[in-house]
Short mmCIF file of C-alpha atoms and ligand atoms in Angstrom, two decimals:
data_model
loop_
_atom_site.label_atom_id
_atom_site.label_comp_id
_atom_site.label_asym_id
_atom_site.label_seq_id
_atom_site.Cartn_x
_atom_site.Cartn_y
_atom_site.Cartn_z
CA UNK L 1 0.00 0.00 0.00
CA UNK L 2 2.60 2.42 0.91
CA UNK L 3 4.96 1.76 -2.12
CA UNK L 4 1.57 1.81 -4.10
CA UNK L 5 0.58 5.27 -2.86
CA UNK L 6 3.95 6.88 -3.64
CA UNK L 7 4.42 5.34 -7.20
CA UNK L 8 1.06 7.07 -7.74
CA UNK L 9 1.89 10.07 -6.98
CA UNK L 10 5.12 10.34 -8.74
CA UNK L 11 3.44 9.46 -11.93
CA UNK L 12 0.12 11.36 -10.86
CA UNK L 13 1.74 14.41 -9.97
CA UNK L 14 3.29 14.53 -14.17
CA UNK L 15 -0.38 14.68 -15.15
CA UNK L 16 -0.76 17.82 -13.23
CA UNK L 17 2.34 19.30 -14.22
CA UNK L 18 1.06 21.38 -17.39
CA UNK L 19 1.16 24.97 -16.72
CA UNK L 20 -1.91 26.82 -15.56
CA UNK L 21 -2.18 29.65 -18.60
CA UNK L 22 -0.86 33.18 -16.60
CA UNK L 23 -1.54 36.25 -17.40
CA UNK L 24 -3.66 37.29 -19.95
CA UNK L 25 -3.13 39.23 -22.66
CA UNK L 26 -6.07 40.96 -21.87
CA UNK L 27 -4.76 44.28 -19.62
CA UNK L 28 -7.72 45.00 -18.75
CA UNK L 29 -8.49 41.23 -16.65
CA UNK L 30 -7.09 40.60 -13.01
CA UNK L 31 -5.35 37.08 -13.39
CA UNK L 32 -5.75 34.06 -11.28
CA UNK L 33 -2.78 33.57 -9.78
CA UNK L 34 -0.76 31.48 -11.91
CA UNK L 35 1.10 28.17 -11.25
CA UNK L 36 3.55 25.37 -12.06
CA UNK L 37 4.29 22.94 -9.96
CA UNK L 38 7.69 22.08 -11.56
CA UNK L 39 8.40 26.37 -10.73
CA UNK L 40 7.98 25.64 -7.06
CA UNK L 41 10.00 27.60 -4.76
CA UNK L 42 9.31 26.95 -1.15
CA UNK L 43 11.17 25.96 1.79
CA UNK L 44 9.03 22.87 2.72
CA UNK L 45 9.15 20.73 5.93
CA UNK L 46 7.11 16.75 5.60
CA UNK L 47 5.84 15.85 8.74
CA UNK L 48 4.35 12.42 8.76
CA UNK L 49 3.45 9.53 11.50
CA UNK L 50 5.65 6.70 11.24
CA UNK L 51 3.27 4.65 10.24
CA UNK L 52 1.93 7.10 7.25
CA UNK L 53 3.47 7.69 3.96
CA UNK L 54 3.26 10.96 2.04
CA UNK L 55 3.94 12.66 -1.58
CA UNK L 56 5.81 14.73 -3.11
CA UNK L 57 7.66 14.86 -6.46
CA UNK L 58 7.90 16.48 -9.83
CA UNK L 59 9.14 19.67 -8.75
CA UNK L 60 12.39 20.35 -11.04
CA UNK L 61 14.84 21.69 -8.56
CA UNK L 62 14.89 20.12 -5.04
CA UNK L 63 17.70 21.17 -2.73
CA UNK L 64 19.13 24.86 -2.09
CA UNK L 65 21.17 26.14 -5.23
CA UNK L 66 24.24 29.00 -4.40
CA UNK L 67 23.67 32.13 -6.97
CA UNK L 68 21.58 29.88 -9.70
CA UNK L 69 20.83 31.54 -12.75
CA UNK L 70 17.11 30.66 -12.03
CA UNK L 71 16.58 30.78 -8.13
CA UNK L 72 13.36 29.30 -7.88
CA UNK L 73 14.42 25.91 -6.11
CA UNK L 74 12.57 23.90 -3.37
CA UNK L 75 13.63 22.51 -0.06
CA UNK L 76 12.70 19.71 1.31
CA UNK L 77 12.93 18.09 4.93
CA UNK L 78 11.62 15.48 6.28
CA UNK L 79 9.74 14.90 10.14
CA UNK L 80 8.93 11.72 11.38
CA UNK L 81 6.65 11.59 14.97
CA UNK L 82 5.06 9.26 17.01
CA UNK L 83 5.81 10.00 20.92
CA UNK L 84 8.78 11.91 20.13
CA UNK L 85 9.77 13.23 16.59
CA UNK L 86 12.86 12.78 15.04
CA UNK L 87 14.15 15.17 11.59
CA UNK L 88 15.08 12.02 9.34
CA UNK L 89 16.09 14.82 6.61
CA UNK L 90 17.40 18.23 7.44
CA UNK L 91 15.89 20.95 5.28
CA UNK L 92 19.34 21.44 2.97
CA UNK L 93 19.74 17.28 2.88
CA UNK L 94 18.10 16.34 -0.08
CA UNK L 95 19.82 17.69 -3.35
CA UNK L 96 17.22 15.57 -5.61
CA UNK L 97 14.06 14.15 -5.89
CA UNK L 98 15.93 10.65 -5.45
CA UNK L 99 17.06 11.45 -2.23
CA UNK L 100 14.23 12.51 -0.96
CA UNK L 101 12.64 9.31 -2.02
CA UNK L 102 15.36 7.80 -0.14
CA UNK L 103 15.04 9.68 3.25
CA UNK L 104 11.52 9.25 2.68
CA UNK L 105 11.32 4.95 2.64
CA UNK L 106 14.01 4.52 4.97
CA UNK L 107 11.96 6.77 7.79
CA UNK L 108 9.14 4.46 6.91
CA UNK L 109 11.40 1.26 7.56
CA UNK L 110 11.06 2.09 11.00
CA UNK L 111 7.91 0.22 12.27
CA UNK L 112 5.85 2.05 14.78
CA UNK L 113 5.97 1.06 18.03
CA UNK L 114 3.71 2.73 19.90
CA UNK L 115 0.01 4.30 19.61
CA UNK L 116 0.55 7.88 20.94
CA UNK L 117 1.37 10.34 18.89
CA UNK L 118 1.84 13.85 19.45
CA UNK L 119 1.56 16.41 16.13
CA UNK L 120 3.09 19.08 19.09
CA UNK L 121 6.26 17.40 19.07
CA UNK L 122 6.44 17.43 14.89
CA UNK L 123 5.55 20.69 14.36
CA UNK L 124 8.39 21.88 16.97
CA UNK L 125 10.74 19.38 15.44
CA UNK L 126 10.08 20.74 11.75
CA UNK L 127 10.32 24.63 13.10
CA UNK L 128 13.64 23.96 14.37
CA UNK L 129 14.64 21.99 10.67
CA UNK L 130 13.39 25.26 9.24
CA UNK L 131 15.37 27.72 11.28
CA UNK L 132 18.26 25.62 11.27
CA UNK L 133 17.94 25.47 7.45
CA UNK L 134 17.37 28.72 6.98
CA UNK L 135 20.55 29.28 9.08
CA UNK L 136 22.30 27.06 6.61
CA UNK L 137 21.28 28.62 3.49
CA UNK L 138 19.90 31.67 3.52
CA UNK L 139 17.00 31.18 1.76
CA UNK L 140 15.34 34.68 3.87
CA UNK L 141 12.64 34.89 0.86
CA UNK L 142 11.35 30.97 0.80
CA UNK L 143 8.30 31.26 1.88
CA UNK L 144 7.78 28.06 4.88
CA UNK L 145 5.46 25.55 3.99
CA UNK L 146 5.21 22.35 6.52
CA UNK L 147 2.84 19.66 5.11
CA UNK L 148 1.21 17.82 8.37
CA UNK L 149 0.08 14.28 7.74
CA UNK L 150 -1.94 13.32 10.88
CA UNK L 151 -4.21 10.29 12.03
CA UNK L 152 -4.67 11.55 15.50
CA UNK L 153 -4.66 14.74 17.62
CA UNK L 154 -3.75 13.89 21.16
CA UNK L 155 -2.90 15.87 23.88
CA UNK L 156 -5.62 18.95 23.52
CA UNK L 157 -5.66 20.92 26.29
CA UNK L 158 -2.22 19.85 28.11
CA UNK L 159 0.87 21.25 27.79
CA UNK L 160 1.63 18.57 24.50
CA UNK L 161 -1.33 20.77 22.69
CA UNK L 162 -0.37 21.48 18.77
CA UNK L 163 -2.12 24.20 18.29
CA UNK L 164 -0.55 27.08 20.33
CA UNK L 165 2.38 26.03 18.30
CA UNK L 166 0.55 25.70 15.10
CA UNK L 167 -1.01 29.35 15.89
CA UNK L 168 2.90 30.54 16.13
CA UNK L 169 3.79 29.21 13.43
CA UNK L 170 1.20 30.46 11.73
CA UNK L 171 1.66 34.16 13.22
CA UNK L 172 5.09 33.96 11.46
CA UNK L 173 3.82 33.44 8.01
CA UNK L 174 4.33 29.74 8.36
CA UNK L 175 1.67 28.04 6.04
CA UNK L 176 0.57 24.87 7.35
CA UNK L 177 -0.89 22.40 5.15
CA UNK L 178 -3.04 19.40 6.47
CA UNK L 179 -3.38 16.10 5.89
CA UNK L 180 -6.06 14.15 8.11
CA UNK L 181 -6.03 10.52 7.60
CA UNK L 182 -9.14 9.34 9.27
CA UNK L 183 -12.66 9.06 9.35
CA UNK L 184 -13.21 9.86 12.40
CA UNK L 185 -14.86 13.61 11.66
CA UNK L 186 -13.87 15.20 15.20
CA UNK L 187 -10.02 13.91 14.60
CA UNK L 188 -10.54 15.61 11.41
CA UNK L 189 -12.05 18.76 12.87
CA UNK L 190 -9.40 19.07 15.21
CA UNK L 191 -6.74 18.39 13.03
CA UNK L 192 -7.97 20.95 10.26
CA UNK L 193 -8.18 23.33 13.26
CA UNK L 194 -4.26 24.01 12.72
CA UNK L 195 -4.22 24.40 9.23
CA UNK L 196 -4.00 27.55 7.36
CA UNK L 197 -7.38 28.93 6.28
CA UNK L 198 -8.24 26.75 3.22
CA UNK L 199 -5.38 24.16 3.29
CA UNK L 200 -6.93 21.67 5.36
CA UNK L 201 -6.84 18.57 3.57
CA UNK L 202 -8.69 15.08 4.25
CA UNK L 203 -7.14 12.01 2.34
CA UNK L 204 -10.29 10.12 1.71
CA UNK L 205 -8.32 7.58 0.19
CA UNK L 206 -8.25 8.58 -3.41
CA UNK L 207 -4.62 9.12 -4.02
CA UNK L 208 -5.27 10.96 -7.22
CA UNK L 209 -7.39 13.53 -5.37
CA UNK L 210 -5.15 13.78 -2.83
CA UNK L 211 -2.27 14.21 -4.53
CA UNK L 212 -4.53 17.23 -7.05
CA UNK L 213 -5.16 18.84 -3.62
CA UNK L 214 -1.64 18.97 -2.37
CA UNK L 215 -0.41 20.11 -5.56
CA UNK L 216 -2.95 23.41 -5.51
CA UNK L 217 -2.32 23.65 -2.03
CA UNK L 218 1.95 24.13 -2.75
CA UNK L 219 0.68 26.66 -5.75
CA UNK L 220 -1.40 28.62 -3.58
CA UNK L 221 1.05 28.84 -0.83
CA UNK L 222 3.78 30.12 -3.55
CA UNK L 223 0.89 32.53 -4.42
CA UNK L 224 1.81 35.46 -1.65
CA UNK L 225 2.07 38.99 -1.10
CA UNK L 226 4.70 41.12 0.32
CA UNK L 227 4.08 41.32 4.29
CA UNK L 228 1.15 43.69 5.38
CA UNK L 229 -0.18 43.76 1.78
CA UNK L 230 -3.18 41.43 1.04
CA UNK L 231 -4.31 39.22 -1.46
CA UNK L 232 -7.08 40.14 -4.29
CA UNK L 233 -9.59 37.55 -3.71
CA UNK L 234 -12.68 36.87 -5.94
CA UNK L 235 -14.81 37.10 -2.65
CA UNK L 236 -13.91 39.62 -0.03
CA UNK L 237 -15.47 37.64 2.60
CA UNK L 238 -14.21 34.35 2.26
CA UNK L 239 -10.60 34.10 2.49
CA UNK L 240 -10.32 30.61 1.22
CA UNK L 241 -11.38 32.12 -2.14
CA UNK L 242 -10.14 32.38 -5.74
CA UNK L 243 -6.62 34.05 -5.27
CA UNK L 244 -5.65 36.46 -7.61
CA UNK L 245 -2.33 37.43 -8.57
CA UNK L 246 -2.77 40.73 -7.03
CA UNK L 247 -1.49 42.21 -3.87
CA UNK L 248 -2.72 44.99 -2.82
CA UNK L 249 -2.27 47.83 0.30
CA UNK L 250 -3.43 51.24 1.44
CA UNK L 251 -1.31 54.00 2.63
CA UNK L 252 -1.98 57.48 4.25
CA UNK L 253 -0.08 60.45 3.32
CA UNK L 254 0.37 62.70 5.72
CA UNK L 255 0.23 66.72 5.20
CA UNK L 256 -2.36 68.16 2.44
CA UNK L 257 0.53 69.63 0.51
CA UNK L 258 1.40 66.30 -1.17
CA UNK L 259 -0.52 65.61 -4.43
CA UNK L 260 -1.28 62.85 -6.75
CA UNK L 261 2.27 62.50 -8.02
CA UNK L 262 3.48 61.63 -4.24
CA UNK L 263 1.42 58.84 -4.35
CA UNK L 264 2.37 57.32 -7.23
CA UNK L 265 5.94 57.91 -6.05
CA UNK L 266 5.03 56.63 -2.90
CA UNK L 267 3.89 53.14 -4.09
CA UNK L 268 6.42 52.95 -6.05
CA UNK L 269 9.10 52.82 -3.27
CA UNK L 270 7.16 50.58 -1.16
CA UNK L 271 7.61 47.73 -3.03
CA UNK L 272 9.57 47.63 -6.80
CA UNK L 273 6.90 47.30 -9.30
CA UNK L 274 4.23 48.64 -6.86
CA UNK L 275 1.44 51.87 -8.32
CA UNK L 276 -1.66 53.23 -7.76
CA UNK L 277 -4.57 50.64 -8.45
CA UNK L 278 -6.65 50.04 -10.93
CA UNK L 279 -10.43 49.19 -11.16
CA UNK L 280 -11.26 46.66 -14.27
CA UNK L 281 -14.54 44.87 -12.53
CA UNK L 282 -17.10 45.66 -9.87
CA UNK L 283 -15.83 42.80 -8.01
CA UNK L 284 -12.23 44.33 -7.66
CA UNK L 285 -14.25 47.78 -6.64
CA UNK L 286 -15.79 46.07 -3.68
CA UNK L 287 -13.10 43.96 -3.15
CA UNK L 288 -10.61 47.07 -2.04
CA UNK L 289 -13.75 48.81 -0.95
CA UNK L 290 -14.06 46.58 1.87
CA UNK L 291 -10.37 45.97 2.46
CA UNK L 292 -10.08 50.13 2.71
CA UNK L 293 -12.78 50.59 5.37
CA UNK L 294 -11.55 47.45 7.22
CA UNK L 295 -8.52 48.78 7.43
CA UNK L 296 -9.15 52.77 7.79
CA UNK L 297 -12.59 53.45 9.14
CA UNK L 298 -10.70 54.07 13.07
CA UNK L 299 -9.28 57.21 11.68
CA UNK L 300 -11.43 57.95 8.44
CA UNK L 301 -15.35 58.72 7.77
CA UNK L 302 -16.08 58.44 5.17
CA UNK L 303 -13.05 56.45 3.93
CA UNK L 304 -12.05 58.34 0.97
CA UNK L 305 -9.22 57.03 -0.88
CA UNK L 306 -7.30 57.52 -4.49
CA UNK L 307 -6.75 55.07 -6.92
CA UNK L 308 -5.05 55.20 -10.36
CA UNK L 309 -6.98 57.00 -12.50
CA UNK L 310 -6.36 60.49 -13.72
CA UNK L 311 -6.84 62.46 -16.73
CA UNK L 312 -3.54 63.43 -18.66
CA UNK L 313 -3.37 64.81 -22.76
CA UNK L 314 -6.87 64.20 -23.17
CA UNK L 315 -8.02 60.76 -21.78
CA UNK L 316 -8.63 58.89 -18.68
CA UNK L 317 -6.14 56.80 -18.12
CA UNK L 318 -5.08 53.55 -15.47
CA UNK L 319 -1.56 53.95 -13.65
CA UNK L 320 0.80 50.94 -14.53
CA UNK L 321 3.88 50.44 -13.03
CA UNK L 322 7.01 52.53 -13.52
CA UNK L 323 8.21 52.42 -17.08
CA UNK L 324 5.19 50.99 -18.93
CA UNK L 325 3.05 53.13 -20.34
CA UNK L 326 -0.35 53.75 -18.88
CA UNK L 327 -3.49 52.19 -20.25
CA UNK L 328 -6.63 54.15 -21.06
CA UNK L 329 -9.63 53.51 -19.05
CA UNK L 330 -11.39 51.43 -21.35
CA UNK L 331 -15.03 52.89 -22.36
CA UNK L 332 -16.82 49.92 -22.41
CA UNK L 333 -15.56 48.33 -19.52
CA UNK L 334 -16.63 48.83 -16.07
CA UNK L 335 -16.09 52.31 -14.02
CA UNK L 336 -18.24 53.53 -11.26
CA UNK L 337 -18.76 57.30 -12.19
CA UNK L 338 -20.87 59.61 -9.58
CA UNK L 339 -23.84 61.24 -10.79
CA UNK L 340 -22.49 63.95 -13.36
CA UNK L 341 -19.42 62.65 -14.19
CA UNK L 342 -16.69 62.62 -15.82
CA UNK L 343 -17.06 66.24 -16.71
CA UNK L 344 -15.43 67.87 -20.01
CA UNK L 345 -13.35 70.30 -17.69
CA UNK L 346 -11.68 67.36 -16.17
CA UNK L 347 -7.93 68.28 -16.99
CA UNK L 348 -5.53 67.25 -14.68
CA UNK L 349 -8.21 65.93 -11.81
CA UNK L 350 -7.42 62.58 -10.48
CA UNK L 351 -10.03 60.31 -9.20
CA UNK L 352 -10.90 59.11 -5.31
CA UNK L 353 -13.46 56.77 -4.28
CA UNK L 354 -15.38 58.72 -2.47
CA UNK L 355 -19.22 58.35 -0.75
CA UNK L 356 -21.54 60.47 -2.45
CA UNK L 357 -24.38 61.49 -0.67
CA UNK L 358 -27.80 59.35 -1.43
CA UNK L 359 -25.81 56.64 -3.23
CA UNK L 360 -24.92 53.45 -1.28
CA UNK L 361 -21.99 52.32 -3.40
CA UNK L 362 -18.83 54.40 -3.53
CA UNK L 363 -18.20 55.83 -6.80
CA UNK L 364 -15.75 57.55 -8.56
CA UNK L 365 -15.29 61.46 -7.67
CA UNK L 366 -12.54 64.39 -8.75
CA UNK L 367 -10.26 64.89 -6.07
CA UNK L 368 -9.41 67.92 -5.06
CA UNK L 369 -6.24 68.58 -3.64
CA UNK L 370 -5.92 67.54 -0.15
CA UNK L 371 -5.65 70.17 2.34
CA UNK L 372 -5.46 67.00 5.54
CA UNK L 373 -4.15 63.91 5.75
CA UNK L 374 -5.55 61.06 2.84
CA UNK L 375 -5.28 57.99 1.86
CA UNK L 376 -4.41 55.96 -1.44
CA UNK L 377 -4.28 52.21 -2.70
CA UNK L 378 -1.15 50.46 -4.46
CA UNK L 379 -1.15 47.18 -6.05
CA UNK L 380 1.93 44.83 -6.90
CA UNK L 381 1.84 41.76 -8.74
CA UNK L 382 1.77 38.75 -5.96
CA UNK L 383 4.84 36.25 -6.31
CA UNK L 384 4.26 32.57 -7.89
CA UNK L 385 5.83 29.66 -9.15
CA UNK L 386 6.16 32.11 -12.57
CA UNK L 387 6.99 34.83 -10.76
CA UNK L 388 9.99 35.26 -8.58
CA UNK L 389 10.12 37.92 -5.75
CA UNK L 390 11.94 39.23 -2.37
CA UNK L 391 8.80 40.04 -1.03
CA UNK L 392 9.41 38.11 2.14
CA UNK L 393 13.30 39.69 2.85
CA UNK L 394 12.61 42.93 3.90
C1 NAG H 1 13.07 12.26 22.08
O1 NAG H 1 14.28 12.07 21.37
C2 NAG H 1 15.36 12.86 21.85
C3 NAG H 1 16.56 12.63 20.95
O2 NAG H 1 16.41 11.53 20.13
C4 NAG H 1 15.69 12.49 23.30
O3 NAG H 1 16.73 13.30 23.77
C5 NAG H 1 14.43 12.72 24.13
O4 NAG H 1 14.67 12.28 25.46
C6 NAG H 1 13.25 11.94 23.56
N1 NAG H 1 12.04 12.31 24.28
C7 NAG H 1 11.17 11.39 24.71
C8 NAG H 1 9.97 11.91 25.43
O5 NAG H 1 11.33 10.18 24.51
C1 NAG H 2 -2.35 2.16 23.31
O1 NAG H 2 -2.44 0.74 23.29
C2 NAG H 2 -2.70 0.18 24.57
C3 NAG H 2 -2.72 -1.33 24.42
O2 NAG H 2 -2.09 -1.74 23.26
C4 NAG H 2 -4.03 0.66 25.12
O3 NAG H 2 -4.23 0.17 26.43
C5 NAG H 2 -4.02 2.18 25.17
O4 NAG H 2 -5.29 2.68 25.55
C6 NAG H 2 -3.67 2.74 23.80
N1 NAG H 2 -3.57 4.21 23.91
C7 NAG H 2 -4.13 5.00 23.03
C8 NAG H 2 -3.92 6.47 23.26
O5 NAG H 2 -4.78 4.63 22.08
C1 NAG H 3 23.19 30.12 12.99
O1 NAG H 3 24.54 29.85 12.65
C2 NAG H 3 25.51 30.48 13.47
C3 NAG H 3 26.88 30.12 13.00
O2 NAG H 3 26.93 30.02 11.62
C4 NAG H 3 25.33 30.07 14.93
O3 NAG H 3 26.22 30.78 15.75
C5 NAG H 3 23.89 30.35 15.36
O4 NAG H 3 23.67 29.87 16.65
C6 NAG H 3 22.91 29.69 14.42
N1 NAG H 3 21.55 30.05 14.79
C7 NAG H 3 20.59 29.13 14.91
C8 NAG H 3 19.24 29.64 15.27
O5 NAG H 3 20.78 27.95 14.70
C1 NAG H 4 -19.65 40.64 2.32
O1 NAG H 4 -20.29 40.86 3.54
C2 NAG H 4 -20.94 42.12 3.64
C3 NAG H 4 -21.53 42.22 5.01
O2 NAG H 4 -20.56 41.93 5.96
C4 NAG H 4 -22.00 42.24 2.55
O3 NAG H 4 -22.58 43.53 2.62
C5 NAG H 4 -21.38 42.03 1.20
O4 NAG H 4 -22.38 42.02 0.21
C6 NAG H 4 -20.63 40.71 1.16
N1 NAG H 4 -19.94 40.59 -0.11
C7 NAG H 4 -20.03 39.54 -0.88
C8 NAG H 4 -19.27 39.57 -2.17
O5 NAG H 4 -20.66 38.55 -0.57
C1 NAG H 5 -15.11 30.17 0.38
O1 NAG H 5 -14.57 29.83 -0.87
C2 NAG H 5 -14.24 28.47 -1.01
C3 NAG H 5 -13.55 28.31 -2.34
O2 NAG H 5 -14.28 28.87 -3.37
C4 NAG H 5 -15.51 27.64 -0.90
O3 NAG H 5 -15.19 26.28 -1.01
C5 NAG H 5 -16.15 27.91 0.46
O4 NAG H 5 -17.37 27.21 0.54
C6 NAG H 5 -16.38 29.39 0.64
N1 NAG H 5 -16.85 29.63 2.00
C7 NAG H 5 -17.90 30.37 2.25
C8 NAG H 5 -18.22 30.57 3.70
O5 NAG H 5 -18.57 30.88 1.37
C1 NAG H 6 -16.27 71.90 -13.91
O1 NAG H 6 -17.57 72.27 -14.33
C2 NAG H 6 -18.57 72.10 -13.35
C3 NAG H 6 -19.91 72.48 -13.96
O2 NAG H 6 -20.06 71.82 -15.15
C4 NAG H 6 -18.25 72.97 -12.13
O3 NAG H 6 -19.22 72.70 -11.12
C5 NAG H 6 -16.87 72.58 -11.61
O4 NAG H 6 -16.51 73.43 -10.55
C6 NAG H 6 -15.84 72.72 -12.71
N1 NAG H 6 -14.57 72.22 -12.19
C7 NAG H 6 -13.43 72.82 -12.42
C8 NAG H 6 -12.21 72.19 -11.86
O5 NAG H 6 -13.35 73.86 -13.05
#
């Protein structure tokens, strides 16, 4: 069964291998977030029972690589746990898929002996392999994945508890992936309880599922945003949604004197590639909406905010980042105008979101200049398997 399961997945995980199509052509779409599995770049920590097996294969470069010509590489350790856990493979071991095979069947040689199990002790045993790795290589801008396969939660509520440890983890941009392997539904409950939102996983015995899940689950977790920024997501209320390859964050500049131009600059220094946003659906409107008054309605009311749309030589046009040339607001697409606008003497007024009184949505308003303190939104493309970043070194 267990040499079964793994052949599977080596050959399964091929089939899933062909590149998810990026981004669009289209400039005026917000892409899905787009992924390759053989592109992975993660710094990725297996913790499995003993007695369990798990997967993991096709990704092209396994192992830390000094100065590569394409950095994108992925680490791999290994964590075996029953009532203690032991790190068969440190994170910088295995230098190929082979040898994580390797590490991977002989920590399964060793039959377990016992019944107790404690996830606690695995998830401390795979922070350390991750520190100490990190240590090693420094890999600052891996992004730390630890895959949990679990049968059992034991010890809630003493002092052998995973999930204060889970929740640190967590807290330190740790994403934890989970594997329950059981039926039981409250083992599985608890279990998913220290998973990252959305990447609690239930093997239900279908290896090809499983193996579909785990894959999406890596290329979402490869999906992320510089720290502080936060993900476009097709519902702004679920956070398990659709992820789009969009990061975006909103900023206050202080002192009326500053204009338009200061925030453009502005976004552009926060993070390289960073400018004012852009609007292309009524989704990403209420989206940022939501995300703006979440974040700003302590100090703001009404929470009035620019985005990247101004009027220069004669057309309304969408800021892109430095260097590219911006893109006209496209007539027939969507825009959110107040009542009586645009208006023909519109030259040089920027736009701001801004409540207008009887209407429930916020729409699209000049701005004036701003004699106070005001606030604006940047957006940055979100790093993937196709698309390499720093975001996490700063
Ligand atoms: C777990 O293993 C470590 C090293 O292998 C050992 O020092 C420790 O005493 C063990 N803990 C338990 C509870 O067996
Ligand atoms: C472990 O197994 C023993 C007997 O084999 C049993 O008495 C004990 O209850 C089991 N413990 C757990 C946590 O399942
Ligand atoms: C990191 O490595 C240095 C030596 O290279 C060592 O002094 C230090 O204790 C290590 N830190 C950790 C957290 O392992
Ligand atoms: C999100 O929730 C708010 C209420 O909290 C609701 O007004 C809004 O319509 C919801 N948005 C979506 C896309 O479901
Ligand atoms: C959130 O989105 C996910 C993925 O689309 C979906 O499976 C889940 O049911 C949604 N949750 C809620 C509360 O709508
Ligand atoms: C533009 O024209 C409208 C009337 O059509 C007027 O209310 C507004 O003040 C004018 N704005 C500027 C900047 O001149």
């Amino acid at each position: 069964m267990r040499a079964i399961f793994l052949l599977l997945a080596v050959s399964i995980f091929g089939a899933f291998c062909s590149p998810i199509p990026s981004i669009s052509d289209d400039v005026y779409s917000d892409p899905i977030c787009p992924g390759n599995i053989k592109n992975l770049w993660l710094d990725v920590v297996v913790v499995v029972r003993n007695t369990l097996t798990q997967v993991l294969g096709s990704i092209s470069t396994i192992g830390p690589v000094k100065y590569p010509a394409d950095p994108r590489s992925t680490c791999v350790g290994v964590v075996t746990y029953d009532d203690n856990a032991t790190t068969q493979s440190q994170l910088d071991a295995s230098k190929s898929f082979s040898d994580l095979y390797n590490v991977i069947q002989s920590s399964l040689t060793a039959v377990d002996s016992t019944n107790t199990s404690y996830l606690s002790l695995a998830l401390l045993a795979a922070e350390k392999a991750l520190k100490d790795g990190r240590n090693r290589t420094y890999r600052f801008n891996y992004k730390k994945v630890i895959i949990a396969f679990a049968a059992d939660y034991q010890g809630q509520g003493t002092a052998l508890d995973a999930m204060p440890i889970a929740n640190r983890l967590k807290d330190n941009a740790v994403t934890i992936i989970t594997v329950a392997c059981t039926s039981n539904s409250d083992k599985q409950a608890a279990i998913q309880g220290i998973a990252s939102p959305g990447f609690d996983l239930v093997d239900e015995m279908d290896t090809p599922k499983l193996v579909k899940q785990l894959t999406n689950a890596l290329l979402s977790a490869n999906c992320f945003c510089p720290e502080e920024w936060i993900q476009y997501r097709s519902d702004p209320n679920n956070s398990t949604s659709t992820q789009y390859g969009i990061c975006v964050r909103g900023y206050k500049a202080t002192g009326g004197s500053y204009g338009y131009q200061h925030a453009i600059d502005y976004c552009a220094s926060a993070v390289p590639g960073a400018y004012l946003a852009n609007e292309f659906s009524l989704n990403k409107h209420a989206f940022m909406i939501k995300y703006m008054e979440t974040t700003w309605a302590w100090e703001f009311s009404p929470v009035e905010y620019f985005i990247g749309l101004s009027y220069q030589h004669n057309q309304w046009v969408w800021e892109q980042t430095t260097g590219q040339a911006r893109i006209p607001l496209d007539p027939n697409g969507f825009s959110m105008w107040a009542p009586g606008y645009p208006q023909k003497n519109s030259t040089d007024q920027v736009i701001a979101i801004q409540q207008w009184s009887g209407h429930p949505k916020q729409e699209y308003f000049w701005a004036p200049p701003q004699t106070n303190d005001w606030l604006f939104i940047c957006q940055v493309q979100s790093s993937s398997t196709e698309h390499y970043t720093n975001y996490l070194e700063n």
